Amino acid sequence: MRFIVAPPDRLRTKAELAAVHVVGPGERVEPATVTRMGDLLIVDRPGSGSARLRCPWPVPGFGNPVVATCSLSEHTVDAEPHRLVVELARGLVGVAREQVAAARRANVELTAKVLETLGRAWGSFVRGACGEQGGTPEQAAAAAEQSIAAACAVADAVAAARADRRLALVKRQSSHPPASLAVRAGENPDPKVRLPSALFGPFRTAAIPAGWASIEPVRGKRDWRVLDAALDRCEAVGAVPAVGPLLDFTPGGLPDWLLEYRGSPGNLESLCADFVETAIARITGRVRTIEVCGAANIGGALGLDEPTRLGLVARTVQVARGVDEENRLFLRIARPFGDYLARGEHRLAPLQFADALSRAGVGLDGVTLELAVGFEEVGTPPRTLAGYERLLAGWSKLGVPLRISLAAPAVPPSSGVVPDDWRSGGSPTKQAEWIRHHLPLFFATDPVVEVEWALARDSAPGAKPERLNGGGLLSADGAQRPALELFAEFARQFAVDPDAGTHLDMPTMDDTEELGEPPTWSGQAYRS
């Protein structure tokens, strides 16, 4: 597939080109080689048939989100290249029109301005697609870019309106919130630093990392003191603990001494099962929600191949289930959009990986989706609200409860360039605005049962940095960032009861019920 890139300064850097990928049927990312030759973008893939192209694209008011074309056919040798900006506009206008149609079917009230913007998006797309017949290529590209911005605004406004409506419906029908809020302690806690009680005010759950590498760095010498102290702290502040992942497949997440067993899957499974069984037996009665494995769908630790990782996870979840039938066992999925599949090193998409375990009947109760937005090396490129809504719609088909782990940085990226907008964070104020804009969508979407903020406090100077360092609700010196008060405001607005349980079997909300005025906390700007 070939695309003319206009304006020509787009998709120039290695990072931008690395984020370009192809999406085939079923939203599956396909392996592909992306090459830039002058103003021509060449996408070569082993598969055949139509596909969509996803790429980062600057959109005024939206930063540099990953957006997608509509489904496009392969090129014949003599075919004209696609005009990338026009095809992106075509795809985004289609998404916006689908969003508006779905909202109307659900009786979601849309403002006249949203419908007017949709008409402007369509008109600008037509001028961009046909503009070269009566104007210059530059004018056509400018019209297509106007269409992209308008379509993103429409899709975002509709997604926000739907989230507001769901929250209003839950507020009317139930005394319980649709989900609970959680905050995650750091992977490398300083024993001298104690998280303040005020941090746990908005959060019902305190998520405690308990990776094998930190508990047993030397074989046979397990140190449970940090985990025990964290559980004691939860009891002291009245927070419900959640523990895990016990087996962390990110680089460095498993003990180094396991490397000698990499070529012996049977022994490796036995060692992993023994640790998981021991850890869960130790915390049973104090903890009910446990993440058994994390990032196994990517699996950088030990360099294990995909079938080995899948078998290892299945075995350990089975063992974990055998310890206590009452525990709720979750699997943490990294980079759930599956863009890493473009490298061709994996065969299973994130949803397929989780589905294979769910169908195997190993006793998995739910999935945690990790969305670390704005972190250059370990994170997920930003999307629009509509992009996240489509992601949740896809994962809802798995039929299990979802936990959402969110993060956005409150400090500039390593490049030192603070983004012009708040869509990727980059300062304490931008981090808070990111939460204000996105939290209602994740909180209100069925089957999400818990929304977790992925880091409580940044690492102190000189300490081992956290994987998502810079995204804490507290800075390294313990100062509260605006995001913490925003969570507290959200909890008060929706009457999150710290004594209320999380309903894993909450019924699907009926969007067709007539509602009054929706709550305005999530921002009048969404709808206007």
mmCIF file with all atom_site columns, N, CA and C in Angstrom, residues 198-248:
data_model
loop_
_atom_site.group_PDB
_atom_site.id
_atom_site.type_symbol
_atom_site.label_atom_id
_atom_site.label_alt_id
_atom_site.label_comp_id
_atom_site.label_asym_id
_atom_site.label_entity_id
_atom_site.label_seq_id
_atom_site.pdbx_PDB_ins_code
_atom_site.Cartn_x
_atom_site.Cartn_y
_atom_site.Cartn_z
_atom_site.occupancy
_atom_site.B_iso_or_equiv
_atom_site.pdbx_formal_charge
_atom_site.auth_seq_id
_atom_site.auth_comp_id
_atom_site.auth_asym_id
_atom_site.auth_atom_id
_atom_site.pdbx_PDB_model_num
ATOM 1   N N  . ALA A 1 198 ? -4.275  10.750  53.533 1.00 0.00 ? 198 ALA A N  1
ATOM 2   C CA . ALA A 1 198 ? -5.095  11.556  52.628 1.00 0.00 ? 198 ALA A CA 1
ATOM 3   C C  . ALA A 1 198 ? -5.087  11.012  51.208 1.00 0.00 ? 198 ALA A C  1
ATOM 4   N N  . LEU A 1 199 ? -4.012  10.295  50.848 1.00 0.00 ? 199 LEU A N  1
ATOM 5   C CA . LEU A 1 199 ? -3.928  9.750   49.495 1.00 0.00 ? 199 LEU A CA 1
ATOM 6   C C  . LEU A 1 199 ? -5.046  8.754   49.239 1.00 0.00 ? 199 LEU A C  1
ATOM 7   N N  . PHE A 1 200 ? -5.464  8.028   50.277 1.00 0.00 ? 200 PHE A N  1
ATOM 8   C CA . PHE A 1 200 ? -6.436  6.956   50.095 1.00 0.00 ? 200 PHE A CA 1
ATOM 9   C C  . PHE A 1 200 ? -7.879  7.446   50.213 1.00 0.00 ? 200 PHE A C  1
ATOM 10  N N  . GLY A 1 201 ? -8.071  8.747   50.457 1.00 0.00 ? 201 GLY A N  1
ATOM 11  C CA . GLY A 1 201 ? -9.418  9.273   50.610 1.00 0.00 ? 201 GLY A CA 1
ATOM 12  C C  . GLY A 1 201 ? -10.355 8.937   49.463 1.00 0.00 ? 201 GLY A C  1
ATOM 13  N N  . PRO A 1 202 ? -9.997  9.280   48.198 1.00 0.00 ? 202 PRO A N  1
ATOM 14  C CA . PRO A 1 202 ? -10.915 8.999   47.087 1.00 0.00 ? 202 PRO A CA 1
ATOM 15  C C  . PRO A 1 202 ? -10.926 7.538   46.652 1.00 0.00 ? 202 PRO A C  1
ATOM 16  N N  . PHE A 1 203 ? -9.942  6.764   47.119 1.00 0.00 ? 203 PHE A N  1
ATOM 17  C CA . PHE A 1 203 ? -9.729  5.440   46.541 1.00 0.00 ? 203 PHE A CA 1
ATOM 18  C C  . PHE A 1 203 ? -10.178 4.355   47.507 1.00 0.00 ? 203 PHE A C  1
ATOM 19  N N  . ARG A 1 204 ? -11.047 3.495   47.005 1.00 0.00 ? 204 ARG A N  1
ATOM 20  C CA . ARG A 1 204 ? -11.501 2.369   47.814 1.00 0.00 ? 204 ARG A CA 1
ATOM 21  C C  . ARG A 1 204 ? -10.425 1.297   47.905 1.00 0.00 ? 204 ARG A C  1
ATOM 22  N N  . THR A 1 205 ? -9.641  1.125   46.830 1.00 0.00 ? 205 THR A N  1
ATOM 23  C CA . THR A 1 205 ? -8.680  0.026   46.739 1.00 0.00 ? 205 THR A CA 1
ATOM 24  C C  . THR A 1 205 ? -7.255  0.553   46.674 1.00 0.00 ? 205 THR A C  1
ATOM 25  N N  . ALA A 1 206 ? -6.358  -0.120  47.366 1.00 0.00 ? 206 ALA A N  1
ATOM 26  C CA . ALA A 1 206 ? -4.921  0.154   47.251 1.00 0.00 ? 206 ALA A CA 1
ATOM 27  C C  . ALA A 1 206 ? -4.285  -1.052  46.565 1.00 0.00 ? 206 ALA A C  1
ATOM 28  N N  . ALA A 1 207 ? -3.756  -0.836  45.366 1.00 0.00 ? 207 ALA A N  1
ATOM 29  C CA . ALA A 1 207 ? -3.117  -1.912  44.604 1.00 0.00 ? 207 ALA A CA 1
ATOM 30  C C  . ALA A 1 207 ? -1.650  -2.011  45.012 1.00 0.00 ? 207 ALA A C  1
ATOM 31  N N  . ILE A 1 208 ? -1.220  -3.201  45.377 1.00 0.00 ? 208 ILE A N  1
ATOM 32  C CA . ILE A 1 208 ? 0.122   -3.414  45.918 1.00 0.00 ? 208 ILE A CA 1
ATOM 33  C C  . ILE A 1 208 ? 0.908   -4.312  44.976 1.00 0.00 ? 208 ILE A C  1
ATOM 34  N N  . PRO A 1 209 ? 1.989   -3.814  44.384 1.00 0.00 ? 209 PRO A N  1
ATOM 35  C CA . PRO A 1 209 ? 2.834   -4.683  43.562 1.00 0.00 ? 209 PRO A CA 1
ATOM 36  C C  . PRO A 1 209 ? 3.469   -5.777  44.433 1.00 0.00 ? 209 PRO A C  1
ATOM 37  N N  . ALA A 1 210 ? 3.612   -6.954  43.863 1.00 0.00 ? 210 ALA A N  1
ATOM 38  C CA . ALA A 1 210 ? 4.220   -8.063  44.609 1.00 0.00 ? 210 ALA A CA 1
ATOM 39  C C  . ALA A 1 210 ? 4.957   -8.971  43.636 1.00 0.00 ? 210 ALA A C  1
ATOM 40  N N  . GLY A 1 211 ? 5.822   -8.360  42.826 1.00 0.00 ? 211 GLY A N  1
ATOM 41  C CA . GLY A 1 211 ? 6.541   -9.126  41.815 1.00 0.00 ? 211 GLY A CA 1
ATOM 42  C C  . GLY A 1 211 ? 7.552   -10.084 42.420 1.00 0.00 ? 211 GLY A C  1
ATOM 43  N N  . TRP A 1 212 ? 7.698   -11.211 41.774 1.00 0.00 ? 212 TRP A N  1
ATOM 44  C CA . TRP A 1 212 ? 8.612   -12.253 42.247 1.00 0.00 ? 212 TRP A CA 1
ATOM 45  C C  . TRP A 1 212 ? 10.036  -11.727 42.337 1.00 0.00 ? 212 TRP A C  1
ATOM 46  N N  . ALA A 1 213 ? 10.461  -10.892 41.390 1.00 0.00 ? 213 ALA A N  1
ATOM 47  C CA . ALA A 1 213 ? 11.839  -10.406 41.376 1.00 0.00 ? 213 ALA A CA 1
ATOM 48  C C  . ALA A 1 213 ? 12.171  -9.612  42.633 1.00 0.00 ? 213 ALA A C  1
ATOM 49  N N  . SER A 1 214 ? 11.197  -8.878  43.171 1.00 0.00 ? 214 SER A N  1
ATOM 50  C CA . SER A 1 214 ? 11.457  -8.084  44.372 1.00 0.00 ? 214 SER A CA 1
ATOM 51  C C  . SER A 1 214 ? 11.368  -8.920  45.647 1.00 0.00 ? 214 SER A C  1
ATOM 52  N N  . ILE A 1 215 ? 10.609  -9.997  45.630 1.00 0.00 ? 215 ILE A N  1
ATOM 53  C CA . ILE A 1 215 ? 10.438  -10.831 46.822 1.00 0.00 ? 215 ILE A CA 1
ATOM 54  C C  . ILE A 1 215 ? 11.535  -11.885 46.945 1.00 0.00 ? 215 ILE A C  1
ATOM 55  N N  . GLU A 1 216 ? 11.980  -12.439 45.821 1.00 0.00 ? 216 GLU A N  1
ATOM 56  C CA . GLU A 1 216 ? 12.984  -13.501 45.854 1.00 0.00 ? 216 GLU A CA 1
ATOM 57  C C  . GLU A 1 216 ? 14.090  -13.232 44.822 1.00 0.00 ? 216 GLU A C  1
ATOM 58  N N  . PRO A 1 217 ? 14.868  -12.149 45.004 1.00 0.00 ? 217 PRO A N  1
ATOM 59  C CA . PRO A 1 217 ? 15.943  -11.882 44.044 1.00 0.00 ? 217 PRO A CA 1
ATOM 60  C C  . PRO A 1 217 ? 17.030  -12.955 44.070 1.00 0.00 ? 217 PRO A C  1
ATOM 61  N N  . VAL A 1 218 ? 17.188  -13.611 45.210 1.00 0.00 ? 218 VAL A N  1
ATOM 62  C CA . VAL A 1 218 ? 18.131  -14.726 45.353 1.00 0.00 ? 218 VAL A CA 1
ATOM 63  C C  . VAL A 1 218 ? 17.321  -15.978 45.639 1.00 0.00 ? 218 VAL A C  1
ATOM 64  N N  . ARG A 1 219 ? 17.584  -17.031 44.887 1.00 0.00 ? 219 ARG A N  1
ATOM 65  C CA . ARG A 1 219 ? 16.772  -18.233 45.029 1.00 0.00 ? 219 ARG A CA 1
ATOM 66  C C  . ARG A 1 219 ? 16.807  -18.771 46.461 1.00 0.00 ? 219 ARG A C  1
ATOM 67  N N  . GLY A 1 220 ? 15.616  -19.079 46.972 1.00 0.00 ? 220 GLY A N  1
ATOM 68  C CA . GLY A 1 220 ? 15.498  -19.642 48.305 1.00 0.00 ? 220 GLY A CA 1
ATOM 69  C C  . GLY A 1 220 ? 15.439  -18.616 49.411 1.00 0.00 ? 220 GLY A C  1
ATOM 70  N N  . LYS A 1 221 ? 15.587  -17.321 49.084 1.00 0.00 ? 221 LYS A N  1
ATOM 71  C CA . LYS A 1 221 ? 15.547  -16.271 50.107 1.00 0.00 ? 221 LYS A CA 1
ATOM 72  C C  . LYS A 1 221 ? 14.420  -15.295 49.783 1.00 0.00 ? 221 LYS A C  1
ATOM 73  N N  . ARG A 1 222 ? 13.264  -15.617 50.280 1.00 0.00 ? 222 ARG A N  1
ATOM 74  C CA . ARG A 1 222 ? 12.088  -14.789 50.023 1.00 0.00 ? 222 ARG A CA 1
ATOM 75  C C  . ARG A 1 222 ? 11.887  -13.800 51.169 1.00 0.00 ? 222 ARG A C  1
ATOM 76  N N  . ASP A 1 223 ? 11.687  -12.553 50.794 1.00 0.00 ? 223 ASP A N  1
ATOM 77  C CA . ASP A 1 223 ? 11.502  -11.488 51.775 1.00 0.00 ? 223 ASP A CA 1
ATOM 78  C C  . ASP A 1 223 ? 10.100  -10.906 51.605 1.00 0.00 ? 223 ASP A C  1
ATOM 79  N N  . TRP A 1 224 ? 9.231   -11.169 52.556 1.00 0.00 ? 224 TRP A N  1
ATOM 80  C CA . TRP A 1 224 ? 7.841   -10.750 52.479 1.00 0.00 ? 224 TRP A CA 1
ATOM 81  C C  . TRP A 1 224 ? 7.568   -9.472  53.270 1.00 0.00 ? 224 TRP A C  1
ATOM 82  N N  . ARG A 1 225 ? 8.612   -8.862  53.827 1.00 0.00 ? 225 ARG A N  1
ATOM 83  C CA . ARG A 1 225 ? 8.378   -7.755  54.761 1.00 0.00 ? 225 ARG A CA 1
ATOM 84  C C  . ARG A 1 225 ? 7.682   -6.567  54.103 1.00 0.00 ? 225 ARG A C  1
ATOM 85  N N  . VAL A 1 226 ? 8.091   -6.204  52.886 1.00 0.00 ? 226 VAL A N  1
ATOM 86  C CA . VAL A 1 226 ? 7.480   -5.052  52.221 1.00 0.00 ? 226 VAL A CA 1
ATOM 87  C C  . VAL A 1 226 ? 6.002   -5.317  51.935 1.00 0.00 ? 226 VAL A C  1
ATOM 88  N N  . LEU A 1 227 ? 5.678   -6.519  51.454 1.00 0.00 ? 227 LEU A N  1
ATOM 89  C CA . LEU A 1 227 ? 4.287   -6.871  51.182 1.00 0.00 ? 227 LEU A CA 1
ATOM 90  C C  . LEU A 1 227 ? 3.464   -6.873  52.468 1.00 0.00 ? 227 LEU A C  1
ATOM 91  N N  . ASP A 1 228 ? 4.004   -7.474  53.527 1.00 0.00 ? 228 ASP A N  1
ATOM 92  C CA . ASP A 1 228 ? 3.269   -7.509  54.795 1.00 0.00 ? 228 ASP A CA 1
ATOM 93  C C  . ASP A 1 228 ? 3.027   -6.106  55.335 1.00 0.00 ? 228 ASP A C  1
ATOM 94  N N  . ALA A 1 229 ? 4.045   -5.245  55.231 1.00 0.00 ? 229 ALA A N  1
ATOM 95  C CA . ALA A 1 229 ? 3.889   -3.871  55.721 1.00 0.00 ? 229 ALA A CA 1
ATOM 96  C C  . ALA A 1 229 ? 2.838   -3.120  54.919 1.00 0.00 ? 229 ALA A C  1
ATOM 97  N N  . ALA A 1 230 ? 2.791   -3.363  53.604 1.00 0.00 ? 230 ALA A N  1
ATOM 98  C CA . ALA A 1 230 ? 1.797   -2.698  52.762 1.00 0.00 ? 230 ALA A CA 1
ATOM 99  C C  . ALA A 1 230 ? 0.387   -3.152  53.128 1.00 0.00 ? 230 ALA A C  1
ATOM 100 N N  . LEU A 1 231 ? 0.201   -4.432  53.410 1.00 0.00 ? 231 LEU A N  1
ATOM 101 C CA . LEU A 1 231 ? -1.110  -4.934  53.815 1.00 0.00 ? 231 LEU A CA 1
ATOM 102 C C  . LEU A 1 231 ? -1.515  -4.364  55.170 1.00 0.00 ? 231 LEU A C  1
ATOM 103 N N  . ASP A 1 232 ? -0.549  -4.255  56.087 1.00 0.00 ? 232 ASP A N  1
ATOM 104 C CA . ASP A 1 232 ? -0.837  -3.638  57.388 1.00 0.00 ? 232 ASP A CA 1
ATOM 105 C C  . ASP A 1 232 ? -1.271  -2.193  57.208 1.00 0.00 ? 232 ASP A C  1
ATOM 106 N N  . ARG A 1 233 ? -0.617  -1.479  56.274 1.00 0.00 ? 233 ARG A N  1
ATOM 107 C CA . ARG A 1 233 ? -0.951  -0.072  56.037 1.00 0.00 ? 233 ARG A CA 1
ATOM 108 C C  . ARG A 1 233 ? -2.370  0.043   55.470 1.00 0.00 ? 233 ARG A C  1
ATOM 109 N N  . CYS A 1 234 ? -2.743  -0.859  54.597 1.00 0.00 ? 234 CYS A N  1
ATOM 110 C CA . CYS A 1 234 ? -4.105  -0.851  54.052 1.00 0.00 ? 234 CYS A CA 1
ATOM 111 C C  . CYS A 1 234 ? -5.132  -1.002  55.168 1.00 0.00 ? 234 CYS A C  1
ATOM 112 N N  . GLU A 1 235 ? -4.879  -1.915  56.079 1.00 0.00 ? 235 GLU A N  1
ATOM 113 C CA . GLU A 1 235 ? -5.802  -2.113  57.192 1.00 0.00 ? 235 GLU A CA 1
ATOM 114 C C  . GLU A 1 235 ? -5.875  -0.869  58.066 1.00 0.00 ? 235 GLU A C  1
ATOM 115 N N  . ALA A 1 236 ? -4.737  -0.177  58.222 1.00 0.00 ? 236 ALA A N  1
ATOM 116 C CA . ALA A 1 236 ? -4.705  1.000   59.076 1.00 0.00 ? 236 ALA A CA 1
ATOM 117 C C  . ALA A 1 236 ? -5.518  2.149   58.496 1.00 0.00 ? 236 ALA A C  1
ATOM 118 N N  . VAL A 1 237 ? -5.488  2.307   57.176 1.00 0.00 ? 237 VAL A N  1
ATOM 119 C CA . VAL A 1 237 ? -6.198  3.434   56.549 1.00 0.00 ? 237 VAL A CA 1
ATOM 120 C C  . VAL A 1 237 ? -7.569  3.027   56.018 1.00 0.00 ? 237 VAL A C  1
ATOM 121 N N  . GLY A 1 238 ? -7.947  1.762   56.162 1.00 0.00 ? 238 GLY A N  1
ATOM 122 C CA . GLY A 1 238 ? -9.263  1.312   55.730 1.00 0.00 ? 238 GLY A CA 1
ATOM 123 C C  . GLY A 1 238 ? -9.395  1.086   54.245 1.00 0.00 ? 238 GLY A C  1
ATOM 124 N N  . ALA A 1 239 ? -8.273  0.843   53.569 1.00 0.00 ? 239 ALA A N  1
ATOM 125 C CA . ALA A 1 239 ? -8.302  0.588   52.129 1.00 0.00 ? 239 ALA A CA 1
ATOM 126 C C  . ALA A 1 239 ? -8.364  -0.918  51.868 1.00 0.00 ? 239 ALA A C  1
ATOM 127 N N  . VAL A 1 240 ? -9.087  -1.305  50.812 1.00 0.00 ? 240 VAL A N  1
ATOM 128 C CA . VAL A 1 240 ? -9.158  -2.707  50.414 1.00 0.00 ? 240 VAL A CA 1
ATOM 129 C C  . VAL A 1 240 ? -7.935  -3.028  49.552 1.00 0.00 ? 240 VAL A C  1
ATOM 130 N N  . PRO A 1 241 ? -7.120  -4.016  49.924 1.00 0.00 ? 241 PRO A N  1
ATOM 131 C CA . PRO A 1 241 ? -5.912  -4.293  49.141 1.00 0.00 ? 241 PRO A CA 1
ATOM 132 C C  . PRO A 1 241 ? -6.196  -5.174  47.927 1.00 0.00 ? 241 PRO A C  1
ATOM 133 N N  . ALA A 1 242 ? -5.466  -4.895  46.855 1.00 0.00 ? 242 ALA A N  1
ATOM 134 C CA . ALA A 1 242 ? -5.386  -5.779  45.691 1.00 0.00 ? 242 ALA A CA 1
ATOM 135 C C  . ALA A 1 242 ? -3.908  -6.001  45.429 1.00 0.00 ? 242 ALA A C  1
ATOM 136 N N  . VAL A 1 243 ? -3.508  -7.218  45.139 1.00 0.00 ? 243 VAL A N  1
ATOM 137 C CA . VAL A 1 243 ? -2.088  -7.573  45.051 1.00 0.00 ? 243 VAL A CA 1
ATOM 138 C C  . VAL A 1 243 ? -1.753  -8.105  43.668 1.00 0.00 ? 243 VAL A C  1
ATOM 139 N N  . GLY A 1 244 ? -0.567  -7.721  43.191 1.00 0.00 ? 244 GLY A N  1
ATOM 140 C CA . GLY A 1 244 ? -0.057  -8.287  41.948 1.00 0.00 ? 244 GLY A CA 1
ATOM 141 C C  . GLY A 1 244 ? 0.424   -7.234  40.969 1.00 0.00 ? 244 GLY A C  1
ATOM 142 N N  . PRO A 1 245 ? 0.917   -7.654  39.812 1.00 0.00 ? 245 PRO A N  1
ATOM 143 C CA . PRO A 1 245 ? 1.022   -9.056  39.382 1.00 0.00 ? 245 PRO A CA 1
ATOM 144 C C  . PRO A 1 245 ? 2.133   -9.809  40.108 1.00 0.00 ? 245 PRO A C  1
ATOM 145 N N  . LEU A 1 246 ? 1.872   -11.073 40.409 1.00 0.00 ? 246 LEU A N  1
ATOM 146 C CA . LEU A 1 246 ? 2.873   -11.911 41.060 1.00 0.00 ? 246 LEU A CA 1
ATOM 147 C C  . LEU A 1 246 ? 3.967   -12.303 40.081 1.00 0.00 ? 246 LEU A C  1
ATOM 148 N N  . LEU A 1 247 ? 3.582   -12.623 38.862 1.00 0.00 ? 247 LEU A N  1
ATOM 149 C CA . LEU A 1 247 ? 4.547   -12.920 37.793 1.00 0.00 ? 247 LEU A CA 1
ATOM 150 C C  . LEU A 1 247 ? 4.494   -11.772 36.788 1.00 0.00 ? 247 LEU A C  1
ATOM 151 N N  . ASP A 1 248 ? 5.537   -10.953 36.782 1.00 0.00 ? 248 ASP A N  1
ATOM 152 C CA . ASP A 1 248 ? 5.588   -9.766  35.933 1.00 0.00 ? 248 ASP A CA 1
ATOM 153 C C  . ASP A 1 248 ? 6.521   -10.051 34.759 1.00 0.00 ? 248 ASP A C  1
#
